[in-house]
mmCIF file of N, CA and C in Angstrom:
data_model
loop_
_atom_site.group_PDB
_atom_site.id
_atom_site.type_symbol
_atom_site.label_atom_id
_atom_site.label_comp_id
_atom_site.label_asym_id
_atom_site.label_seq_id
_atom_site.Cartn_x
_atom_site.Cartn_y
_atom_site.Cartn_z
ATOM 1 N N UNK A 12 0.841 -1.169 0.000
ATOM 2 C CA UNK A 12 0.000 0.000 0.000
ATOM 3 C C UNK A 12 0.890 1.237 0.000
ATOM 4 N N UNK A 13 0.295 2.462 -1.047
ATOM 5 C CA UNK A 13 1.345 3.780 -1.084
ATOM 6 C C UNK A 13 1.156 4.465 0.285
ATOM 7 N N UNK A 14 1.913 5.277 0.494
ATOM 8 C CA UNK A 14 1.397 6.201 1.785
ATOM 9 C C UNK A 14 1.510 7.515 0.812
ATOM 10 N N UNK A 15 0.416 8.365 0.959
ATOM 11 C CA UNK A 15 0.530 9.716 0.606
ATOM 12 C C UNK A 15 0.765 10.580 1.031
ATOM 13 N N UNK A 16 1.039 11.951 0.868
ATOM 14 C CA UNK A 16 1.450 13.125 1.817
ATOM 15 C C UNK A 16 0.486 14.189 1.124
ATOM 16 N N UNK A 17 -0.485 14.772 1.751
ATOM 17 C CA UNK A 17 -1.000 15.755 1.702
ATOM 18 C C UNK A 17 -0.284 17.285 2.107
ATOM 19 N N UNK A 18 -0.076 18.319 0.741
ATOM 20 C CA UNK A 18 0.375 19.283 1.363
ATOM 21 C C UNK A 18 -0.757 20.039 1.950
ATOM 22 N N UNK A 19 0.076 21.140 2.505
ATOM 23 C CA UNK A 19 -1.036 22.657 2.902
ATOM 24 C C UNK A 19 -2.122 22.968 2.414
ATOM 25 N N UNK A 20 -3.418 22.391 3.038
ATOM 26 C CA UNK A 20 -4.385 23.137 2.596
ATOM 27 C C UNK A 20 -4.640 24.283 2.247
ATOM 28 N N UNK A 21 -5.251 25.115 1.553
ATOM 29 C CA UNK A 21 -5.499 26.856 2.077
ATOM 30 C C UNK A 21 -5.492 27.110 3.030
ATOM 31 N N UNK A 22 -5.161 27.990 3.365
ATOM 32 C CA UNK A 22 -5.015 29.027 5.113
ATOM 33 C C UNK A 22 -5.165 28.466 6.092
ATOM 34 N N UNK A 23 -4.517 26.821 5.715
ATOM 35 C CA UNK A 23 -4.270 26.212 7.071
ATOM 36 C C UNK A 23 -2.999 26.848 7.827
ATOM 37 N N UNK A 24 -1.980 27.702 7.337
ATOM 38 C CA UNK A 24 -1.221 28.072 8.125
ATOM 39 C C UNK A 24 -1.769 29.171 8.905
ATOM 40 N N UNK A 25 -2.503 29.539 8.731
ATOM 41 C CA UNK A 25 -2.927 30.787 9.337
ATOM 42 C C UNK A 25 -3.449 30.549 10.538
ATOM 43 N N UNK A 26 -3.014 31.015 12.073
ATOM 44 C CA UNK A 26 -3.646 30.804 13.201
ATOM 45 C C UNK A 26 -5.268 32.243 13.527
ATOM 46 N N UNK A 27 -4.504 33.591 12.791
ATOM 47 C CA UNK A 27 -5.709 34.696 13.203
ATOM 48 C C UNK A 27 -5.366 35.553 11.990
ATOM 49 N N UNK A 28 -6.619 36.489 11.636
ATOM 50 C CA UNK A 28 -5.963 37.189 11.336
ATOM 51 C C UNK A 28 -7.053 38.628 11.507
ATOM 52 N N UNK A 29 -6.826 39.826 10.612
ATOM 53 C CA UNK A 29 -7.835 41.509 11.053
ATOM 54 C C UNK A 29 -8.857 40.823 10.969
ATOM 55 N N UNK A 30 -9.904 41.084 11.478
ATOM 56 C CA UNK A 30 -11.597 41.357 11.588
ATOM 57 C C UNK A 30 -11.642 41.372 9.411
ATOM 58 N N UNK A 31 -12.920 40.431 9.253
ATOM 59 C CA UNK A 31 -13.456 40.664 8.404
ATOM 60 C C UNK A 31 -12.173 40.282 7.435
ATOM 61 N N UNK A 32 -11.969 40.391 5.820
ATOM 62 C CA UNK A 32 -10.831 40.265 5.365
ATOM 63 C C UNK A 32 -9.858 40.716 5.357
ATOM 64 N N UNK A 33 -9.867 41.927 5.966
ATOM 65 C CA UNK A 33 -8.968 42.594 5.900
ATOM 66 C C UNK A 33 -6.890 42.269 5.530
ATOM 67 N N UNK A 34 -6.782 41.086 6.440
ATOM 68 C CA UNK A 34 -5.433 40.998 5.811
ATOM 69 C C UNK A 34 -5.412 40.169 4.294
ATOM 70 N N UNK A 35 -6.597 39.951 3.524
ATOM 71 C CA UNK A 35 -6.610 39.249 2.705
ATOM 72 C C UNK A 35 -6.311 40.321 1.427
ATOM 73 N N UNK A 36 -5.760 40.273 -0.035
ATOM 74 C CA UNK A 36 -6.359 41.003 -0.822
ATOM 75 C C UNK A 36 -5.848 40.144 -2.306
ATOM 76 N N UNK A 37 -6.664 40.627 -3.029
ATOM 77 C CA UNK A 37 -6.839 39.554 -4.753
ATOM 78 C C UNK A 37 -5.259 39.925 -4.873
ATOM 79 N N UNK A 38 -4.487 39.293 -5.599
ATOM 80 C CA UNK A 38 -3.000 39.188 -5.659
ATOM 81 C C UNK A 38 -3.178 38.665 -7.192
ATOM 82 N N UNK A 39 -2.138 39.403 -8.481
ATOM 83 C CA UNK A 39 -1.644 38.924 -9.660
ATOM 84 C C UNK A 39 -0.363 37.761 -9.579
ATOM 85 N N UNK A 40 -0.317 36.285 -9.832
ATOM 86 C CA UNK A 40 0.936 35.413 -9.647
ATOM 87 C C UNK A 40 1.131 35.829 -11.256
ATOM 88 N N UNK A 41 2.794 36.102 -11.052
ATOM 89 C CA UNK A 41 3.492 35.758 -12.441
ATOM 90 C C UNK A 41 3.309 34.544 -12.888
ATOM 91 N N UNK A 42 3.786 34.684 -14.026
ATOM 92 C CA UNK A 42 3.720 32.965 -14.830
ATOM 93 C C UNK A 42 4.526 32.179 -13.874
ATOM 94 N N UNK A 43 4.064 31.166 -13.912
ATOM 95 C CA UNK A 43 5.526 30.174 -13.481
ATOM 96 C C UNK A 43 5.366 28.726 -13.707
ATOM 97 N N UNK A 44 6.838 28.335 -13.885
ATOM 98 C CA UNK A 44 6.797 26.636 -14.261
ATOM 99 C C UNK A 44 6.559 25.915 -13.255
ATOM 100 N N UNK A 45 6.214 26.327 -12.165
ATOM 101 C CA UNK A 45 5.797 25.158 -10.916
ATOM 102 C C UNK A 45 5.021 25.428 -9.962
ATOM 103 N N UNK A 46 4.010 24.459 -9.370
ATOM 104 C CA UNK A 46 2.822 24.467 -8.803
ATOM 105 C C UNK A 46 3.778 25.138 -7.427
ATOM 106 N N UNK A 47 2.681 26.131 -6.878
ATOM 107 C CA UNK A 47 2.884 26.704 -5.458
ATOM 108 C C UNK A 47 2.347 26.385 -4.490
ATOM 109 N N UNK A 48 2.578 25.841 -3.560
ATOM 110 C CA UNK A 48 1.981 25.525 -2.407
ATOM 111 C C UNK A 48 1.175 26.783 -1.301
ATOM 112 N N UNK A 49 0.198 26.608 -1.173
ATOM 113 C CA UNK A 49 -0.889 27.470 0.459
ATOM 114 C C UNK A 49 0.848 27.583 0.974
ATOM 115 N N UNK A 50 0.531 28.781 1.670
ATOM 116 C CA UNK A 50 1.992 29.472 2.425
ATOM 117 C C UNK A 50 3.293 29.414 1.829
ATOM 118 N N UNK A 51 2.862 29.121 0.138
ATOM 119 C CA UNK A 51 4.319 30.100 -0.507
ATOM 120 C C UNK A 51 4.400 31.399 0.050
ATOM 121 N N UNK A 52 5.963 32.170 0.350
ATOM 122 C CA UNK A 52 6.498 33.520 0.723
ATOM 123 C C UNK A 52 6.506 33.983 -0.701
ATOM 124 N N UNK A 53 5.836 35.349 -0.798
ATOM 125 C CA UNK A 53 5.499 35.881 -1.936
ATOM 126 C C UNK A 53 6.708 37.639 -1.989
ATOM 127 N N UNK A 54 7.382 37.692 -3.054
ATOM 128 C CA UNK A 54 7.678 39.073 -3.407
ATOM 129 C C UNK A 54 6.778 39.419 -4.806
ATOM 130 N N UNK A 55 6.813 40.795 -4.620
ATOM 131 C CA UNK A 55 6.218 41.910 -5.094
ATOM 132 C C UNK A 55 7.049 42.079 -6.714
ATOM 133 N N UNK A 56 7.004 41.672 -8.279
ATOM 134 C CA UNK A 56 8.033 42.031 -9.007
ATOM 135 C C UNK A 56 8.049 43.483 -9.448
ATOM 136 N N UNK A 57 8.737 44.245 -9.336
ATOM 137 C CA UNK A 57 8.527 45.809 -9.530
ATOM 138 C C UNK A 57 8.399 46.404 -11.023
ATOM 139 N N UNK A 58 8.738 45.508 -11.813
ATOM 140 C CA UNK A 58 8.836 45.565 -13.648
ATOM 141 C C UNK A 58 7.357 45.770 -13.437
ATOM 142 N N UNK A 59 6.213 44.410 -13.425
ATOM 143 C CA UNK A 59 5.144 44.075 -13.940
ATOM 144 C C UNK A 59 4.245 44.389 -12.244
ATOM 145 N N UNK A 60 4.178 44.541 -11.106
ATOM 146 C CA UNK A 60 3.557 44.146 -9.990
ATOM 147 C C UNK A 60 2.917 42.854 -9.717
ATOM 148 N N UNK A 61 3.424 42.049 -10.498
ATOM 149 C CA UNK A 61 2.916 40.628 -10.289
ATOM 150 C C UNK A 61 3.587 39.965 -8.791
ATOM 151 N N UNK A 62 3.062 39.037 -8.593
ATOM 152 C CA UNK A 62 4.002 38.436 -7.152
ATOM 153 C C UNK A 62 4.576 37.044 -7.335
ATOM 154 N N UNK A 63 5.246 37.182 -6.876
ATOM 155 C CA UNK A 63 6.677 35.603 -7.322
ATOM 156 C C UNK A 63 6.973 35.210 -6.017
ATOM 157 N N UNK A 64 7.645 34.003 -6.511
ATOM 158 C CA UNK A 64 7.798 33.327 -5.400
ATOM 159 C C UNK A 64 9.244 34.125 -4.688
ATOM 160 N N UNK A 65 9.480 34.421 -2.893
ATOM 161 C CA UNK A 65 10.513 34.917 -2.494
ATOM 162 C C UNK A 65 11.418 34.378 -2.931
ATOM 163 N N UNK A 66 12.333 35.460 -3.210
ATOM 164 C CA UNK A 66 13.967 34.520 -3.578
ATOM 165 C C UNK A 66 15.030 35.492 -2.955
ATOM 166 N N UNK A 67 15.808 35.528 -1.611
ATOM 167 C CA UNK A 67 15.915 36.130 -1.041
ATOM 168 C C UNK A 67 17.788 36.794 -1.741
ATOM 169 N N UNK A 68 17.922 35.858 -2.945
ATOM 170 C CA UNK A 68 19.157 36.050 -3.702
ATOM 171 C C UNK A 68 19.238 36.633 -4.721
ATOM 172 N N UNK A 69 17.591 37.184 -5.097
ATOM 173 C CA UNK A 69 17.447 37.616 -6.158
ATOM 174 C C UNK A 69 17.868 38.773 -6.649
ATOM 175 N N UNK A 70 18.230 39.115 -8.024
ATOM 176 C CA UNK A 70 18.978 40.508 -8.010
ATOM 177 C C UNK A 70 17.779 41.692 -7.272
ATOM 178 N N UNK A 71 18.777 42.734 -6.290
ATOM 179 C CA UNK A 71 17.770 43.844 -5.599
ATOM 180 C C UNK A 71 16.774 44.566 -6.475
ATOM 181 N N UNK A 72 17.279 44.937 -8.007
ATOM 182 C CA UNK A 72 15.957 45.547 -8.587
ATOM 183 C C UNK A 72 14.659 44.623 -8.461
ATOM 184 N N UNK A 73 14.585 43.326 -8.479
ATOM 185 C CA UNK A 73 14.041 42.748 -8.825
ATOM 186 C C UNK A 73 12.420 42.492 -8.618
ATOM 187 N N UNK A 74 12.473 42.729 -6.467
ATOM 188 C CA UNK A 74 11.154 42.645 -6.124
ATOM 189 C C UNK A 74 10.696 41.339 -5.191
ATOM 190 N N UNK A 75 11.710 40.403 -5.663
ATOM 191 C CA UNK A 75 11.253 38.941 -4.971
ATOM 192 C C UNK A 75 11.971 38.618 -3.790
ATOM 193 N N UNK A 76 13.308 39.902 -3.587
ATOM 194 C CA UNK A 76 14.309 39.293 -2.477
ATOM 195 C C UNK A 76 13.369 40.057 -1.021
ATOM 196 N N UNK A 77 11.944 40.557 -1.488
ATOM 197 C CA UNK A 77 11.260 41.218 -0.044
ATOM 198 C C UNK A 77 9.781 40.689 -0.014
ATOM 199 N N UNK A 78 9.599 39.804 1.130
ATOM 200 C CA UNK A 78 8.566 39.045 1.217
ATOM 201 C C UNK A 78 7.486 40.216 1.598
ATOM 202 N N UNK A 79 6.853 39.917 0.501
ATOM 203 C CA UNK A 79 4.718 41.362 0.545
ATOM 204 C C UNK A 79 3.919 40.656 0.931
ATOM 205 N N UNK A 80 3.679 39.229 0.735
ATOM 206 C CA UNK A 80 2.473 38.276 1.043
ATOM 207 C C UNK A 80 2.738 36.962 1.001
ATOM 208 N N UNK A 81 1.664 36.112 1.495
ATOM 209 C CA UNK A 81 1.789 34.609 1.853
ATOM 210 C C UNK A 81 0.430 34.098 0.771
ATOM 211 N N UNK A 82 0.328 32.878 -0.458
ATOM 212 C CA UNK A 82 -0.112 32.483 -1.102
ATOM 213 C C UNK A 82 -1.062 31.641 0.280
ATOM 214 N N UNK A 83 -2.792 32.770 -0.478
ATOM 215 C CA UNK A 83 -3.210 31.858 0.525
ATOM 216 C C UNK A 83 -3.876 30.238 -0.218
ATOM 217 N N UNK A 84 -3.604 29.876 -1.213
ATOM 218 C CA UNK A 84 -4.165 28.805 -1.372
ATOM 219 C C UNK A 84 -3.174 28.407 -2.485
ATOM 220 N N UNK A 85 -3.108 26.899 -2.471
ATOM 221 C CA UNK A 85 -2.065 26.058 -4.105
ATOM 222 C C UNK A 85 -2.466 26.431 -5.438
ATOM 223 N N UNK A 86 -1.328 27.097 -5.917
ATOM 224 C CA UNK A 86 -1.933 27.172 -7.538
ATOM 225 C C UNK A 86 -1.255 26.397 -8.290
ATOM 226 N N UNK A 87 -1.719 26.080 -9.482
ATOM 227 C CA UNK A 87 -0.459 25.027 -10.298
ATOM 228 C C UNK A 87 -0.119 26.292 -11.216
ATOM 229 N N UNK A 88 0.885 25.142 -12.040
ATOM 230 C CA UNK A 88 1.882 25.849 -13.014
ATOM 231 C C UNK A 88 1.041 26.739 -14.155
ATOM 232 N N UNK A 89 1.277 27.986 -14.688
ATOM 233 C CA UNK A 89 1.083 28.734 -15.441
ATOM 234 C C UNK A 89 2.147 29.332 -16.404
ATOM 235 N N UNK A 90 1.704 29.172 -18.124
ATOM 236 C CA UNK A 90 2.416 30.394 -18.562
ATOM 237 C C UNK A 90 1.763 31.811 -18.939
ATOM 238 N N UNK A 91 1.195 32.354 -18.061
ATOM 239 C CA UNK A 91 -0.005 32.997 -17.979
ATOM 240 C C UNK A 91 0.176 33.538 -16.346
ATOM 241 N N UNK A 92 -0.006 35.299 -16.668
ATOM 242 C CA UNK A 92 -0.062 35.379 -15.095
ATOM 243 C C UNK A 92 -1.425 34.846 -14.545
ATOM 244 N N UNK A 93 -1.649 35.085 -13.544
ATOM 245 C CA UNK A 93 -3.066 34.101 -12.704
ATOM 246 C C UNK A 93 -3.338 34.593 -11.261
ATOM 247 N N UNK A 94 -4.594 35.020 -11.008
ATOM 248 C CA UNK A 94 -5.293 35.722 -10.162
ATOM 249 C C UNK A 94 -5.369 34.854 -8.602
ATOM 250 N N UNK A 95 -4.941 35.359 -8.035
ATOM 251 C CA UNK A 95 -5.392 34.548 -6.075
ATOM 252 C C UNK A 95 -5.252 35.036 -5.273
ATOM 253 N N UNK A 96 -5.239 35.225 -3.835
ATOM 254 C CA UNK A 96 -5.370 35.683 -3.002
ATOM 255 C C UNK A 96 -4.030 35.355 -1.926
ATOM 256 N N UNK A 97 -3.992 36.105 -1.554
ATOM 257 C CA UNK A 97 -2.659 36.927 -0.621
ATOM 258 C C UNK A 97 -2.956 37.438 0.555
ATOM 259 N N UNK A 98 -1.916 36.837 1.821
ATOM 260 C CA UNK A 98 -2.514 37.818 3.059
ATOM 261 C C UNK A 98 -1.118 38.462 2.971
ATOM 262 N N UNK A 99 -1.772 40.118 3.150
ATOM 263 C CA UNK A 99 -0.398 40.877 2.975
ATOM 264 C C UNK A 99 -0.391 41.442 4.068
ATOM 265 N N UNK A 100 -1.242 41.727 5.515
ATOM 266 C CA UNK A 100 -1.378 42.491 6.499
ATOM 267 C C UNK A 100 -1.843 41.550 7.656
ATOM 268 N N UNK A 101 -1.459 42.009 8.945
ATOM 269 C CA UNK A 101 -2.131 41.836 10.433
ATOM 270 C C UNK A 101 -2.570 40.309 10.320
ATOM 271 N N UNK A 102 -1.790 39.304 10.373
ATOM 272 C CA UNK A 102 -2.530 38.310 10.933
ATOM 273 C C UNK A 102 -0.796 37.536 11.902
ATOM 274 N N UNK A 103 -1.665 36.043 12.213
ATOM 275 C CA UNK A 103 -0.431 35.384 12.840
ATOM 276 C C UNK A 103 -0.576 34.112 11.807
ATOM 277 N N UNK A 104 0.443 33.345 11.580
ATOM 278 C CA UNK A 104 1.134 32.407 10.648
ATOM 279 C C UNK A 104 1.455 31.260 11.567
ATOM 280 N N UNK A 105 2.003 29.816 11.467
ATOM 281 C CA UNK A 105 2.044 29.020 11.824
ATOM 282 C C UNK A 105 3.743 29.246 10.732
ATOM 283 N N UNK A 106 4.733 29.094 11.256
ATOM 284 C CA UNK A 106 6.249 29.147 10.608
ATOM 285 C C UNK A 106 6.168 27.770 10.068
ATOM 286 N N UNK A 107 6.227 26.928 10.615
ATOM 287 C CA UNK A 107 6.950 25.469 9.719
ATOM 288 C C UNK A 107 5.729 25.433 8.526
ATOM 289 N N UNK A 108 4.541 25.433 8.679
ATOM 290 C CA UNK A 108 3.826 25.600 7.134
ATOM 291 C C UNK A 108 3.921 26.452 6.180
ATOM 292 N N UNK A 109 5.116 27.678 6.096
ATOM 293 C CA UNK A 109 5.322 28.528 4.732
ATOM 294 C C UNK A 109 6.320 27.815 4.681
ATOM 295 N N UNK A 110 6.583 28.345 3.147
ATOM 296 C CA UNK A 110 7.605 27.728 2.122
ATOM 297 C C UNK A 110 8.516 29.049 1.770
ATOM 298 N N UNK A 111 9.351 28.865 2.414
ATOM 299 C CA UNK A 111 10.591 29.719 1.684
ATOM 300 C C UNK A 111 10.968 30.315 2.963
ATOM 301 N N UNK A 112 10.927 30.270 4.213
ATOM 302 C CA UNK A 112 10.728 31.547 5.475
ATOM 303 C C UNK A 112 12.250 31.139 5.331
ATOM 304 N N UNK A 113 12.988 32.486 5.973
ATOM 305 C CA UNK A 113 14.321 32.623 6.323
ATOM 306 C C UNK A 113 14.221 33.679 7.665
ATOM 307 N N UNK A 114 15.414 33.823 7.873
ATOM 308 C CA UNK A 114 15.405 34.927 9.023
ATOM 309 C C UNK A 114 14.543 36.023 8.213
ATOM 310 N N UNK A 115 15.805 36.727 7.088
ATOM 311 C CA UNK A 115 14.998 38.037 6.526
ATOM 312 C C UNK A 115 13.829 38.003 5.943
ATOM 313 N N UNK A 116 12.681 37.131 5.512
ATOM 314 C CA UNK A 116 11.574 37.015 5.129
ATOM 315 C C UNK A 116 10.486 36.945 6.491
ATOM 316 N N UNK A 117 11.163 36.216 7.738
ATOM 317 C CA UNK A 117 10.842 36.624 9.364
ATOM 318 C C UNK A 117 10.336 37.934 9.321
ATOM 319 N N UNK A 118 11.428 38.943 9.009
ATOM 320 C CA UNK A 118 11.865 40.125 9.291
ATOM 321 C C UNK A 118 10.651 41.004 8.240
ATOM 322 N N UNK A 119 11.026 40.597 7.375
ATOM 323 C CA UNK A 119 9.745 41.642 6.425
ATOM 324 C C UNK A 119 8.591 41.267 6.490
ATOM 325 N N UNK A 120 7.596 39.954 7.107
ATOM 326 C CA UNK A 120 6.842 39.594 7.557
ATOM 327 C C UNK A 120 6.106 40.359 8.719
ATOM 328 N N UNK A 121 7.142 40.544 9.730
ATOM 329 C CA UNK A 121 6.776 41.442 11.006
ATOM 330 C C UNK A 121 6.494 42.810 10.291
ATOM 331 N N UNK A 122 7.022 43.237 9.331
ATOM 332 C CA UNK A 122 6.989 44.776 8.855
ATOM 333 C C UNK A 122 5.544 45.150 8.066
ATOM 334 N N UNK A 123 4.537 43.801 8.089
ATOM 335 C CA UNK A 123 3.773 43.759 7.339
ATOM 336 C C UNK A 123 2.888 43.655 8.732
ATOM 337 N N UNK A 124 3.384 43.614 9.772
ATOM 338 C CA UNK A 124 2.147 43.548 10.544
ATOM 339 C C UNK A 124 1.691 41.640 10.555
ATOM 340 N N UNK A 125 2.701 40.843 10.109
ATOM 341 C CA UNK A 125 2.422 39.099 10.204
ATOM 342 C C UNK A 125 3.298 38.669 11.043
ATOM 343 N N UNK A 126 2.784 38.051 12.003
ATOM 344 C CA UNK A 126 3.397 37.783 13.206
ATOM 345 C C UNK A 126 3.861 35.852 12.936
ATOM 346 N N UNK A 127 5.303 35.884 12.991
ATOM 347 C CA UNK A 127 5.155 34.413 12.299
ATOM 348 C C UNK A 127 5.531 33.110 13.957
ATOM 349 N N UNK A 128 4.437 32.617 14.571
ATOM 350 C CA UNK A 128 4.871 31.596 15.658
ATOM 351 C C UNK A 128 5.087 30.465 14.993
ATOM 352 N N UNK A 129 6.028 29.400 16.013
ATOM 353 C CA UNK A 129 6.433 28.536 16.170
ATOM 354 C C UNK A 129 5.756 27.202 15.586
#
């Protein structure tokens, strides 16, 4: 018999967040060649305002080396940007369920008002 692994549901990382939606808002994903997981770390790209996955090595013009939001639900692969939702403000996070967290994505997280526990 296989054993399966279920990833991250939607906003299962999420422990709280503002009244009403507030930390939620519609988010543009760039194209990309690979499915994203609920609590991908999201940068902002400054060319197009689309949001990519954090890449904290990325060249500084770029947009992706500063985490803006957390993918609140799995999208698959696109060559096509593609519409979803983002918490970019005031809530608390569950850390081991995002994908990509580092210290400095910690750090710009708190600056967003996302409090990331244990």
């Amino acid at each position: 018999m296989s054993i399966k692994t279920e990833g991250v549901h939607a906003g299962e990382f999420l422990l709280s967040e503002a009244n009403g939606t507030r930390s939620r808002e519609e988010i543009t994903l760039a194209a990309t060649a690979v499915d994203l997981p609920a609590g991908q770390l999201l940068g902002k790209l400054t060319a197009s305002g689309h949001y990519a996955p954090y890449d904290p090595d990325a060249d500084p013009a770029d947009g992706s080396e500063t985490v803006t939001a957390i993918l609140w639900a799995p999208v698959g692969a696109s060559t096509e940007a593609q519409r979803s939702v983002g918490i970019v403000r005031d809530a608390e996070v569950i850390g081991r369920l995002l994908t990509g967290l580092d210290t400095a994505g910690e750090i710009d997280l708190l600056a967003l008002g996302i409090v990331v526990r244990p």
